[in-house]
mmCIF file of C-alpha atoms in Angstrom:
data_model
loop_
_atom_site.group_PDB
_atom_site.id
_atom_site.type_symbol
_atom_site.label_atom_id
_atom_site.label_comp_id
_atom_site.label_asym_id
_atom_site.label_seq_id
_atom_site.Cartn_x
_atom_site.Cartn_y
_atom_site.Cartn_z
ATOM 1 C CA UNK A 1 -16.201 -82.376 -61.300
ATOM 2 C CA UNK A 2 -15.035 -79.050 -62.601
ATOM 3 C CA UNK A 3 -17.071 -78.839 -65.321
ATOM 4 C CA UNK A 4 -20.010 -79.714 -63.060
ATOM 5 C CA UNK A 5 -19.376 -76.915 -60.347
ATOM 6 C CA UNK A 6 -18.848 -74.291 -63.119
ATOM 7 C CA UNK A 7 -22.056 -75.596 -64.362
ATOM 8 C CA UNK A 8 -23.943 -75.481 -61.625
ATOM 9 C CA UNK A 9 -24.444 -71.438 -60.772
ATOM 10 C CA UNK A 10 -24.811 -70.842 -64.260
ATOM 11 C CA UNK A 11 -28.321 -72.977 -64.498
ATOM 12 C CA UNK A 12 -29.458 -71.468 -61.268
ATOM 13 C CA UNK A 13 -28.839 -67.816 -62.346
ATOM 14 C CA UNK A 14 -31.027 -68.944 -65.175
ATOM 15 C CA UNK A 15 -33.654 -70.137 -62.448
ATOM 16 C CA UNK A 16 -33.610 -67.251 -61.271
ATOM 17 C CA UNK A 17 -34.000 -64.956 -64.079
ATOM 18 C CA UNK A 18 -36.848 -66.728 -65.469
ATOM 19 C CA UNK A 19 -38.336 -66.089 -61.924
ATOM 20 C CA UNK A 20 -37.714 -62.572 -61.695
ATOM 21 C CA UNK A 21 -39.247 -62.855 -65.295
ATOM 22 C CA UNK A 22 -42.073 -64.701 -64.367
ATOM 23 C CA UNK A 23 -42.247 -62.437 -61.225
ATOM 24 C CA UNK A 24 -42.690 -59.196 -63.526
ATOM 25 C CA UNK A 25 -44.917 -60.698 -65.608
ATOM 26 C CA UNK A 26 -47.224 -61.190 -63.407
ATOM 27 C CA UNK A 27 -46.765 -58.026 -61.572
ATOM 28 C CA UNK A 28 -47.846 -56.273 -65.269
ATOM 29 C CA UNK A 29 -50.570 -57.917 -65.749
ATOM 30 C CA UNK A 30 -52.147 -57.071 -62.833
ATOM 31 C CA UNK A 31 -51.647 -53.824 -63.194
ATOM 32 C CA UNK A 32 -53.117 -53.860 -66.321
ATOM 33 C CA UNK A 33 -56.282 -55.521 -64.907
ATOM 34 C CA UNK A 34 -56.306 -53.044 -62.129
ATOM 35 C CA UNK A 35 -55.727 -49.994 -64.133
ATOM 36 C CA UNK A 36 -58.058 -50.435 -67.443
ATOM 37 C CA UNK A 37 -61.331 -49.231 -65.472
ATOM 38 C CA UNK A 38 -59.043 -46.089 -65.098
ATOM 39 C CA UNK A 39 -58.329 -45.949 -68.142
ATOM 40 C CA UNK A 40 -62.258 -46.929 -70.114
ATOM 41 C CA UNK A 41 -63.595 -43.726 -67.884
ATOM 42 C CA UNK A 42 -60.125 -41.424 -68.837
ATOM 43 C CA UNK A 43 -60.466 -42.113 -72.335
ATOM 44 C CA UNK A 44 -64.580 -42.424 -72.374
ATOM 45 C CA UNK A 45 -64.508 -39.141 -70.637
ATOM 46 C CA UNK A 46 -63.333 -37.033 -73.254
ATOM 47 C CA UNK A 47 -65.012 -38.920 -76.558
ATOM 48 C CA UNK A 48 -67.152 -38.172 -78.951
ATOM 49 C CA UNK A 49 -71.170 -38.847 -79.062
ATOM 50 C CA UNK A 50 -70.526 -40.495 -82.002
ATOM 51 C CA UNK A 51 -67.318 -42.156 -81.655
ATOM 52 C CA UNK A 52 -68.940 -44.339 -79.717
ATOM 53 C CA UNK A 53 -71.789 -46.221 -81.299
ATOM 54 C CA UNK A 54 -69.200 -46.044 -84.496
ATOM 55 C CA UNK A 55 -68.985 -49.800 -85.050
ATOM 56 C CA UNK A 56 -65.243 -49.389 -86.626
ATOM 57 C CA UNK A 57 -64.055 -46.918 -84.245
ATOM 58 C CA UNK A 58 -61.602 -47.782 -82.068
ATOM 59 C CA UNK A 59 -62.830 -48.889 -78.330
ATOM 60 C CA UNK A 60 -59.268 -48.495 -76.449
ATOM 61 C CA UNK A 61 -58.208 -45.119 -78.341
ATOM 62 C CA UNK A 62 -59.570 -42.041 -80.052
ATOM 63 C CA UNK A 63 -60.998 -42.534 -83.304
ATOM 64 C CA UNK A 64 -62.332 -38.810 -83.746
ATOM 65 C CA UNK A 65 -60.830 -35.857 -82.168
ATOM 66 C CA UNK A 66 -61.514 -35.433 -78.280
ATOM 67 C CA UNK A 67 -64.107 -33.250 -76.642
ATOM 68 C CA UNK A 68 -64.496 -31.374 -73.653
ATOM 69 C CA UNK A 69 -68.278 -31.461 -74.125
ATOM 70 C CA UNK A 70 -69.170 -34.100 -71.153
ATOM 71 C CA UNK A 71 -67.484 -32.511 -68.779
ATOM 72 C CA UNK A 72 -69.163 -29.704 -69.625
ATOM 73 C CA UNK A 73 -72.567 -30.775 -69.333
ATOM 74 C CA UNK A 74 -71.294 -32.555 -66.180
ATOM 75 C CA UNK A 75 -70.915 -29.097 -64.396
ATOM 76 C CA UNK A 76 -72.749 -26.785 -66.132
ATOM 77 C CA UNK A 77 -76.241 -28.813 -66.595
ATOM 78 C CA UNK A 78 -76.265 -31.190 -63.586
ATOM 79 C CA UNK A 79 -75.449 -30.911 -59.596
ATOM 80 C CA UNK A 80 -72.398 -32.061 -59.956
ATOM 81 C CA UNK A 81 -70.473 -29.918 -57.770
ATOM 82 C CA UNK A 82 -73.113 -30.001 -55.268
ATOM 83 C CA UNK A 83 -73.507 -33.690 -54.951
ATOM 84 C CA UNK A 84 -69.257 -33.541 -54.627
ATOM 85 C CA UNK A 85 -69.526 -31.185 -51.392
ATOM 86 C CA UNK A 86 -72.122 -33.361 -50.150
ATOM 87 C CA UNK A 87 -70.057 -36.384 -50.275
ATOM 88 C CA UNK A 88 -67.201 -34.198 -48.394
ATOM 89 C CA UNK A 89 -69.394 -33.033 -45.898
ATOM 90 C CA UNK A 90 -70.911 -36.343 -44.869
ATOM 91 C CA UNK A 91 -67.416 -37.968 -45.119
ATOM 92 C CA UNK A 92 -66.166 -35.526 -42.972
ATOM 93 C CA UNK A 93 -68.458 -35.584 -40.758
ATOM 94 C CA UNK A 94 -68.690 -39.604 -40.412
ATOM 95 C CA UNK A 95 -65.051 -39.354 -39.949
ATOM 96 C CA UNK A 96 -65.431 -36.992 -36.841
ATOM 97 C CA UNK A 97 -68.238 -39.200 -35.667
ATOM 98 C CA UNK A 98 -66.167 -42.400 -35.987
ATOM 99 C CA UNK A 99 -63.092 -40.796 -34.193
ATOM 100 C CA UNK A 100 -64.734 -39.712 -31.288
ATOM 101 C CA UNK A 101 -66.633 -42.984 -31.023
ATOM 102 C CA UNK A 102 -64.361 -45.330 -31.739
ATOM 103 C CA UNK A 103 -61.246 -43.535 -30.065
ATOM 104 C CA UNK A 104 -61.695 -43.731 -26.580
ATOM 105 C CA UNK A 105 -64.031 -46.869 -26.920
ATOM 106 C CA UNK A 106 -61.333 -49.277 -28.439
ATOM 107 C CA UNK A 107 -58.436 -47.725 -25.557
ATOM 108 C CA UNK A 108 -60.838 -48.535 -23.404
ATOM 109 C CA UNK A 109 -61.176 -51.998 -24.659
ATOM 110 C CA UNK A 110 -57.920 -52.548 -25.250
ATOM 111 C CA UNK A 111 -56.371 -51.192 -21.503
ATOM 112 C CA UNK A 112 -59.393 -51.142 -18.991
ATOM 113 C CA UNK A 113 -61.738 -53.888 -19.498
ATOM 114 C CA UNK A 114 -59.976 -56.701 -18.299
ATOM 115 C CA UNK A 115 -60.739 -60.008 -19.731
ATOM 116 C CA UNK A 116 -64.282 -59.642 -21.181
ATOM 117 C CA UNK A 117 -62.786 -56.640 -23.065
ATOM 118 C CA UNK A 118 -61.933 -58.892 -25.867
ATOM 119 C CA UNK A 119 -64.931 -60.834 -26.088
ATOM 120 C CA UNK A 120 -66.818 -57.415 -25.778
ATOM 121 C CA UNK A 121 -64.594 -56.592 -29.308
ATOM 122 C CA UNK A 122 -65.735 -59.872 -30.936
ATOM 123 C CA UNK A 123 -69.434 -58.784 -30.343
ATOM 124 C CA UNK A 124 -68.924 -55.467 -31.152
ATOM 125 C CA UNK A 125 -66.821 -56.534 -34.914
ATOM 126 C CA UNK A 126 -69.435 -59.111 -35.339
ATOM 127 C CA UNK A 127 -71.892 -56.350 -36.108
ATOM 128 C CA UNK A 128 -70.203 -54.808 -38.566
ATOM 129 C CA UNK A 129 -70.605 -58.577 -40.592
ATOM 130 C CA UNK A 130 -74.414 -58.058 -40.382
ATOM 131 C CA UNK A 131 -75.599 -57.508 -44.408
ATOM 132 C CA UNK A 132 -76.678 -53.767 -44.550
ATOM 133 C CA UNK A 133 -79.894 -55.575 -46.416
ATOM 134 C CA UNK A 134 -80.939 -56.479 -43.593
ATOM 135 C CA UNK A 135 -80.639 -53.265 -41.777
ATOM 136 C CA UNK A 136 -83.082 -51.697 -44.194
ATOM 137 C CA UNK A 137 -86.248 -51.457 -41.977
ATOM 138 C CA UNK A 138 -84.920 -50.662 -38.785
ATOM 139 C CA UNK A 139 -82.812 -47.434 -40.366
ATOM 140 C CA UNK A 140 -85.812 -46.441 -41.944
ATOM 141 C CA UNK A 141 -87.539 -46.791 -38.609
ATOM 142 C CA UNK A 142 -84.627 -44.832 -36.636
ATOM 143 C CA UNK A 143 -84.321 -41.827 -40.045
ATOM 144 C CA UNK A 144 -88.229 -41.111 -39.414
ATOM 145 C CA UNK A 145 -87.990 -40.518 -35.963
ATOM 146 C CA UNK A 146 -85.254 -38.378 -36.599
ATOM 147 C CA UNK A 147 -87.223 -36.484 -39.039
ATOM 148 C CA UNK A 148 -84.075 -37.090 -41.706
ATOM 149 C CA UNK A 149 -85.933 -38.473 -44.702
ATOM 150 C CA UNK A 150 -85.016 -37.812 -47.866
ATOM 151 C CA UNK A 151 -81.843 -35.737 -46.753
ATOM 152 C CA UNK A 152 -77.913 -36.389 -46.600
ATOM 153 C CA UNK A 153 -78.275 -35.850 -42.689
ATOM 154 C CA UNK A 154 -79.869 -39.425 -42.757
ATOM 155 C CA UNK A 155 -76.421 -40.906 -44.095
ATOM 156 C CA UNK A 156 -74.451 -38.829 -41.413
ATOM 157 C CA UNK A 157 -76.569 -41.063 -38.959
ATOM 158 C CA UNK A 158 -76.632 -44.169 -40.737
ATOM 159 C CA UNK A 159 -72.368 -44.714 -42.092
ATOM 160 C CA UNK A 160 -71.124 -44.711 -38.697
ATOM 161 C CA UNK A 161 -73.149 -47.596 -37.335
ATOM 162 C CA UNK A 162 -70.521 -49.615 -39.723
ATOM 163 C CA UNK A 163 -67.257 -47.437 -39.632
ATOM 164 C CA UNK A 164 -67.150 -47.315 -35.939
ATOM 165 C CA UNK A 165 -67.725 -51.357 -35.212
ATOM 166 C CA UNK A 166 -64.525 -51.803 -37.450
ATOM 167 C CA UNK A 167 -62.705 -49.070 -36.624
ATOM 168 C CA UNK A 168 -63.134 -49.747 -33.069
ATOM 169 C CA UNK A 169 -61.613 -53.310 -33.300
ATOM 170 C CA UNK A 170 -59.490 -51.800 -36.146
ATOM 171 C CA UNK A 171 -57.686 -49.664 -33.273
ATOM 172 C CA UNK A 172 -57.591 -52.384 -30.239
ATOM 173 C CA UNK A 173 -54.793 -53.820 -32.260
ATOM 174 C CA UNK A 174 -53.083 -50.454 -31.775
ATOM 175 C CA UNK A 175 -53.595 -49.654 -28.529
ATOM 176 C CA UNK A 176 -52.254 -53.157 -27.400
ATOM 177 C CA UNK A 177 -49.098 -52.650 -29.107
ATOM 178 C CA UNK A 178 -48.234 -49.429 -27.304
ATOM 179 C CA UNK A 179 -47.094 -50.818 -24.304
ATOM 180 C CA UNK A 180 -48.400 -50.164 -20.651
ATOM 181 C CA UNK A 181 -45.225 -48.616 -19.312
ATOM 182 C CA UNK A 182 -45.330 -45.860 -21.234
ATOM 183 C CA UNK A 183 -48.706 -44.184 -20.214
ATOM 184 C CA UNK A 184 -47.531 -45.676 -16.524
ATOM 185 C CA UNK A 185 -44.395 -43.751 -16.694
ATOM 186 C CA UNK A 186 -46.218 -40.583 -17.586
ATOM 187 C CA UNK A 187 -48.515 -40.691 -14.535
ATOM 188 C CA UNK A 188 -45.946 -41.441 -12.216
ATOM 189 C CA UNK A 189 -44.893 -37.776 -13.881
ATOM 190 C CA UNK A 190 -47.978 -36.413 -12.461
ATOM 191 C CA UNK A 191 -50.082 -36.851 -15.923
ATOM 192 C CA UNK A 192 -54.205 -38.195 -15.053
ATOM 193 C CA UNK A 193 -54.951 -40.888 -16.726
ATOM 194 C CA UNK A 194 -56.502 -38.890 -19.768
ATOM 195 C CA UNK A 195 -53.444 -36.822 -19.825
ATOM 196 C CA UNK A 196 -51.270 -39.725 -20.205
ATOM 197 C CA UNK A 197 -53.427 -40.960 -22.834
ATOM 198 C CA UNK A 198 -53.435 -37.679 -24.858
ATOM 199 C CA UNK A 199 -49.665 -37.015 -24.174
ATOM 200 C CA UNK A 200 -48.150 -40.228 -24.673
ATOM 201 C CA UNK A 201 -50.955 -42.541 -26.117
ATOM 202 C CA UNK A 202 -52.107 -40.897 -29.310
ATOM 203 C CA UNK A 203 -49.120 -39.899 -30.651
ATOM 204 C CA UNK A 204 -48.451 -43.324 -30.748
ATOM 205 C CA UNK A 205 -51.340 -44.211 -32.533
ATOM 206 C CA UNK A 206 -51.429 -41.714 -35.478
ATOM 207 C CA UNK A 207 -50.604 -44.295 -37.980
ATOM 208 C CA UNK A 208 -53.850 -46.222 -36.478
ATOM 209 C CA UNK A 209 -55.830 -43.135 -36.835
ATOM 210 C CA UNK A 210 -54.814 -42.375 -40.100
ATOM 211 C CA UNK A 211 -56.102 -45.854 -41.207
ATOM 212 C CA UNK A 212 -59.305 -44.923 -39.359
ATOM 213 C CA UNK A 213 -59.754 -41.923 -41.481
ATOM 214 C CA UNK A 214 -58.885 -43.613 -44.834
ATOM 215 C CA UNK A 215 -61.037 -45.950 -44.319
ATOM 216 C CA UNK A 216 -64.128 -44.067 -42.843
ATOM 217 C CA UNK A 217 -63.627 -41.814 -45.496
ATOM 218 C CA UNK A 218 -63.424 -43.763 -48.746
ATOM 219 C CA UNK A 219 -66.567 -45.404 -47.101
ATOM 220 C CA UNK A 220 -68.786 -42.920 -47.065
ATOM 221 C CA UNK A 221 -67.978 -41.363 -50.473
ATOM 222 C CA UNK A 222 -68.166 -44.886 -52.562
ATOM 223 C CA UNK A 223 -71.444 -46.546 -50.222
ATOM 224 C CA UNK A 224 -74.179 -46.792 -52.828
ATOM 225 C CA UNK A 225 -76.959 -48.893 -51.319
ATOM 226 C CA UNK A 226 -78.247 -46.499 -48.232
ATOM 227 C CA UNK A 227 -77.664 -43.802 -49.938
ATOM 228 C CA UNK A 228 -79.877 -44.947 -53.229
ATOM 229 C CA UNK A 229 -82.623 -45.735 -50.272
ATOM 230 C CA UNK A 230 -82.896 -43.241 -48.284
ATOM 231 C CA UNK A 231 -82.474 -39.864 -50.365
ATOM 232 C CA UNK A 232 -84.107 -38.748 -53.638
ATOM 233 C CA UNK A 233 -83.978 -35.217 -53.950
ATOM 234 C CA UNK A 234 -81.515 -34.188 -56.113
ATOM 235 C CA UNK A 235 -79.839 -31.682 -54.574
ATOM 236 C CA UNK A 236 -79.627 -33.639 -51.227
ATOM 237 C CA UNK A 237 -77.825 -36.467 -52.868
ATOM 238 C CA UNK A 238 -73.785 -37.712 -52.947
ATOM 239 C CA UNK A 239 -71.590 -38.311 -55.834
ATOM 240 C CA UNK A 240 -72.063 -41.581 -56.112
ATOM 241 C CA UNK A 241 -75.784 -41.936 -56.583
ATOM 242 C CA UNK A 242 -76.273 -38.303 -57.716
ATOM 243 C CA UNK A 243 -74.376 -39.488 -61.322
ATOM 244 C CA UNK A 244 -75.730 -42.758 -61.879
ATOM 245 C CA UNK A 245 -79.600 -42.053 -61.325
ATOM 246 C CA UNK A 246 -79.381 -38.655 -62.557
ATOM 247 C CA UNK A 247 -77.148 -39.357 -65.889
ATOM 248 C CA UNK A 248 -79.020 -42.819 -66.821
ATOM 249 C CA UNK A 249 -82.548 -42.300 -68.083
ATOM 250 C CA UNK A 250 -84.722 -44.911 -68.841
ATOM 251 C CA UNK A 251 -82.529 -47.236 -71.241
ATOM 252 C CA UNK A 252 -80.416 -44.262 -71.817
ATOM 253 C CA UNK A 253 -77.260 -44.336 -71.007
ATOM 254 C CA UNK A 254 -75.092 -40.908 -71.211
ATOM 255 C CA UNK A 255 -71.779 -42.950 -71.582
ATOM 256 C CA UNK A 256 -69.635 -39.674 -71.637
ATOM 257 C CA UNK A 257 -70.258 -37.544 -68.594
ATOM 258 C CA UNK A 258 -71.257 -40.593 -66.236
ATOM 259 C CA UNK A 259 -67.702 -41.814 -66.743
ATOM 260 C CA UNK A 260 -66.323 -38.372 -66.551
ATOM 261 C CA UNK A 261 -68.035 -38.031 -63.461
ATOM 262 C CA UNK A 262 -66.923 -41.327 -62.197
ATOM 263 C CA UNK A 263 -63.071 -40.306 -62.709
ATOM 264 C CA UNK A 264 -63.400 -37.185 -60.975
ATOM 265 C CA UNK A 265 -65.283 -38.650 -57.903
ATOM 266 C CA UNK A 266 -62.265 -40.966 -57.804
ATOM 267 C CA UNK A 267 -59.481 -38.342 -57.976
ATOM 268 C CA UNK A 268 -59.802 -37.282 -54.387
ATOM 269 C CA UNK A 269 -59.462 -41.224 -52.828
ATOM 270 C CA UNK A 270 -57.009 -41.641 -55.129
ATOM 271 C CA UNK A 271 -54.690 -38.552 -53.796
ATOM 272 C CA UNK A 272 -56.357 -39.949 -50.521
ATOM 273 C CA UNK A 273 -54.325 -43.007 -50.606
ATOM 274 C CA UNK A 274 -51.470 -41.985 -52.476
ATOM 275 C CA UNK A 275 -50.804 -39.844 -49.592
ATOM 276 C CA UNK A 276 -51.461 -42.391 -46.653
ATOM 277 C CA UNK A 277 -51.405 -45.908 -48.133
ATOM 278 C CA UNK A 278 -48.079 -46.774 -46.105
ATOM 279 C CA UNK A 279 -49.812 -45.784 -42.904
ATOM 280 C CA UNK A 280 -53.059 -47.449 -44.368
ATOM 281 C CA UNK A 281 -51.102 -50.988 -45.489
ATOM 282 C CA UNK A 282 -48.845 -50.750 -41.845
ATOM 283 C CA UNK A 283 -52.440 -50.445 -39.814
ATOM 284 C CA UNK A 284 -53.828 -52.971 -41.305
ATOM 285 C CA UNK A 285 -51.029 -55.428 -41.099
ATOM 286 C CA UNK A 286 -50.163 -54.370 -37.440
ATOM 287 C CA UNK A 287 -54.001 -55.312 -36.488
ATOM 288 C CA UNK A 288 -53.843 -58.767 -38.872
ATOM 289 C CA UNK A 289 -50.696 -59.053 -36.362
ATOM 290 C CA UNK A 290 -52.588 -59.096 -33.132
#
């Protein structure tokens, strides 16, 4: 019996480390997956012309000095600066768009519209699920009224019919968890309702917002498919159509600065998240909650 109870613990502290083990293992390997695109444009950034259709050269590692030359050419013979500002201006300015919208339309959703006001969210969410393929012709339809053709003002128009849909449901969730008594307590203080709500209401709802703006954000800067469609010139264009169609010509492909160009787009949603991603991760959970 003795031996068996001194036994015991030892074998499940065993358990247990090969869990943790197993745990960690895992853990590494999927950081691994996640990080080697990181790492391909990093390394492919600053390699050789030739270093890379060397056969024997190294894929994962430097087999010739490094060069500075594709970044370089990135900003000294393309638009690549330009096309960056015009991703930060439209992302900006779909971000404003989206707060305003989706702000007051989800408090109202979530506090004043009784009990259609969540099957009015469920119509509203379902039309951010509608393919953007299929919203091809009318866009193209609403952009030429507009006069916005072949300019970045078109995708200031077009992003926000899909941010604010989901950032509108995406804050419901929010605005339900703040509780009623609150914004009550602050008009019986002599607040109007829109006082209350800026007062007592929003501060609440920061983390909420800040999810908003992440995700708005990252959005616009990485959306590919409207953006490919509806502007050509070159100067009108965002980061990330402006490198692949103006680095790739015909079956040439200019390996070095279209991955530098690549790592530096992602550099600013990276610091993006780095900053936020707790307020990101706790909006998203707190809606999944709901």
């Amino acid at each position: 019996m003795a031996a068996t109870s001194l036994g015991a613990p030892g074998r499940g502290g065993a358990g247990r480390l090969a869990g943790r083990g197993v745990f960690y293992l895992v853990i590494a390997l999927f950081t691994v997956f996640a990080a080697l695109p990181f790492y391909v444009m990093l390394i492919t950034a600053f390699k050789r012309n030739s270093d890379f259709f060397d056969p024997n050269a190294n894929p994962f590692w430097f087999s010739q000095s490094p060069t500075l030359e594709h970044i370089r050419l990135l900003f000294q013979d393309t638009l690549f600066v330009r096309w960056l500002l015009n991703s930060f201006l439209v992302g900006g300015l779909v971000v404003a768009i989206t707060l305003v919208l989706a702000v007051p339309a989800a408090y109202s959703l979530a506090r004043l519209a009784g009990s259609w006001g969540e099957a009015l969210a469920i119509g509203i969410f379902l039309t951010y699920l509608i393919p953007p393929t299929l919203l091809f012709l009318p866009f193209a339809k609403v952009i030429a009224f507009l006069g916005l053709q072949n300019s970045m003002w078109s995708l200031v128009v077009a992003y926000p019919t899909f941010t604010v849909p989901f950032c509108t449901w995406l804050l419901m969730g929010f605005f339900k968890g703040i509780p009623a008594d609150i914004e009550e307590q602050a008009m019986v203080d002599g607040y109007s309702r829109f006082g209350a709500f800026v007062r007592a209401v929003l501060p609440l709802a920061v983390p909420g917002i800040l999810t908003v703006v992440v995700f708005a954000f990252t959005l616009s800067m990485s959306e590919f498919v409207y953006a490919l469609t509806f502007v050509q010139d070159s100067a009108q264009k965002t980061v990330s159509i402006g490198v692949p169609t103006e680095l790739v010509r015909g079956d040439v492909f200019r390996w070095g600065p279209l991955l530098a160009g690549a790592l530096i787009a992602s550099i600013p949603v990276a610091v993006l998240y780095t900053f936020f991603i707790d307020h990101f991760v706790a909006g998203l959970t707190a809606v999944a909650g709901e």
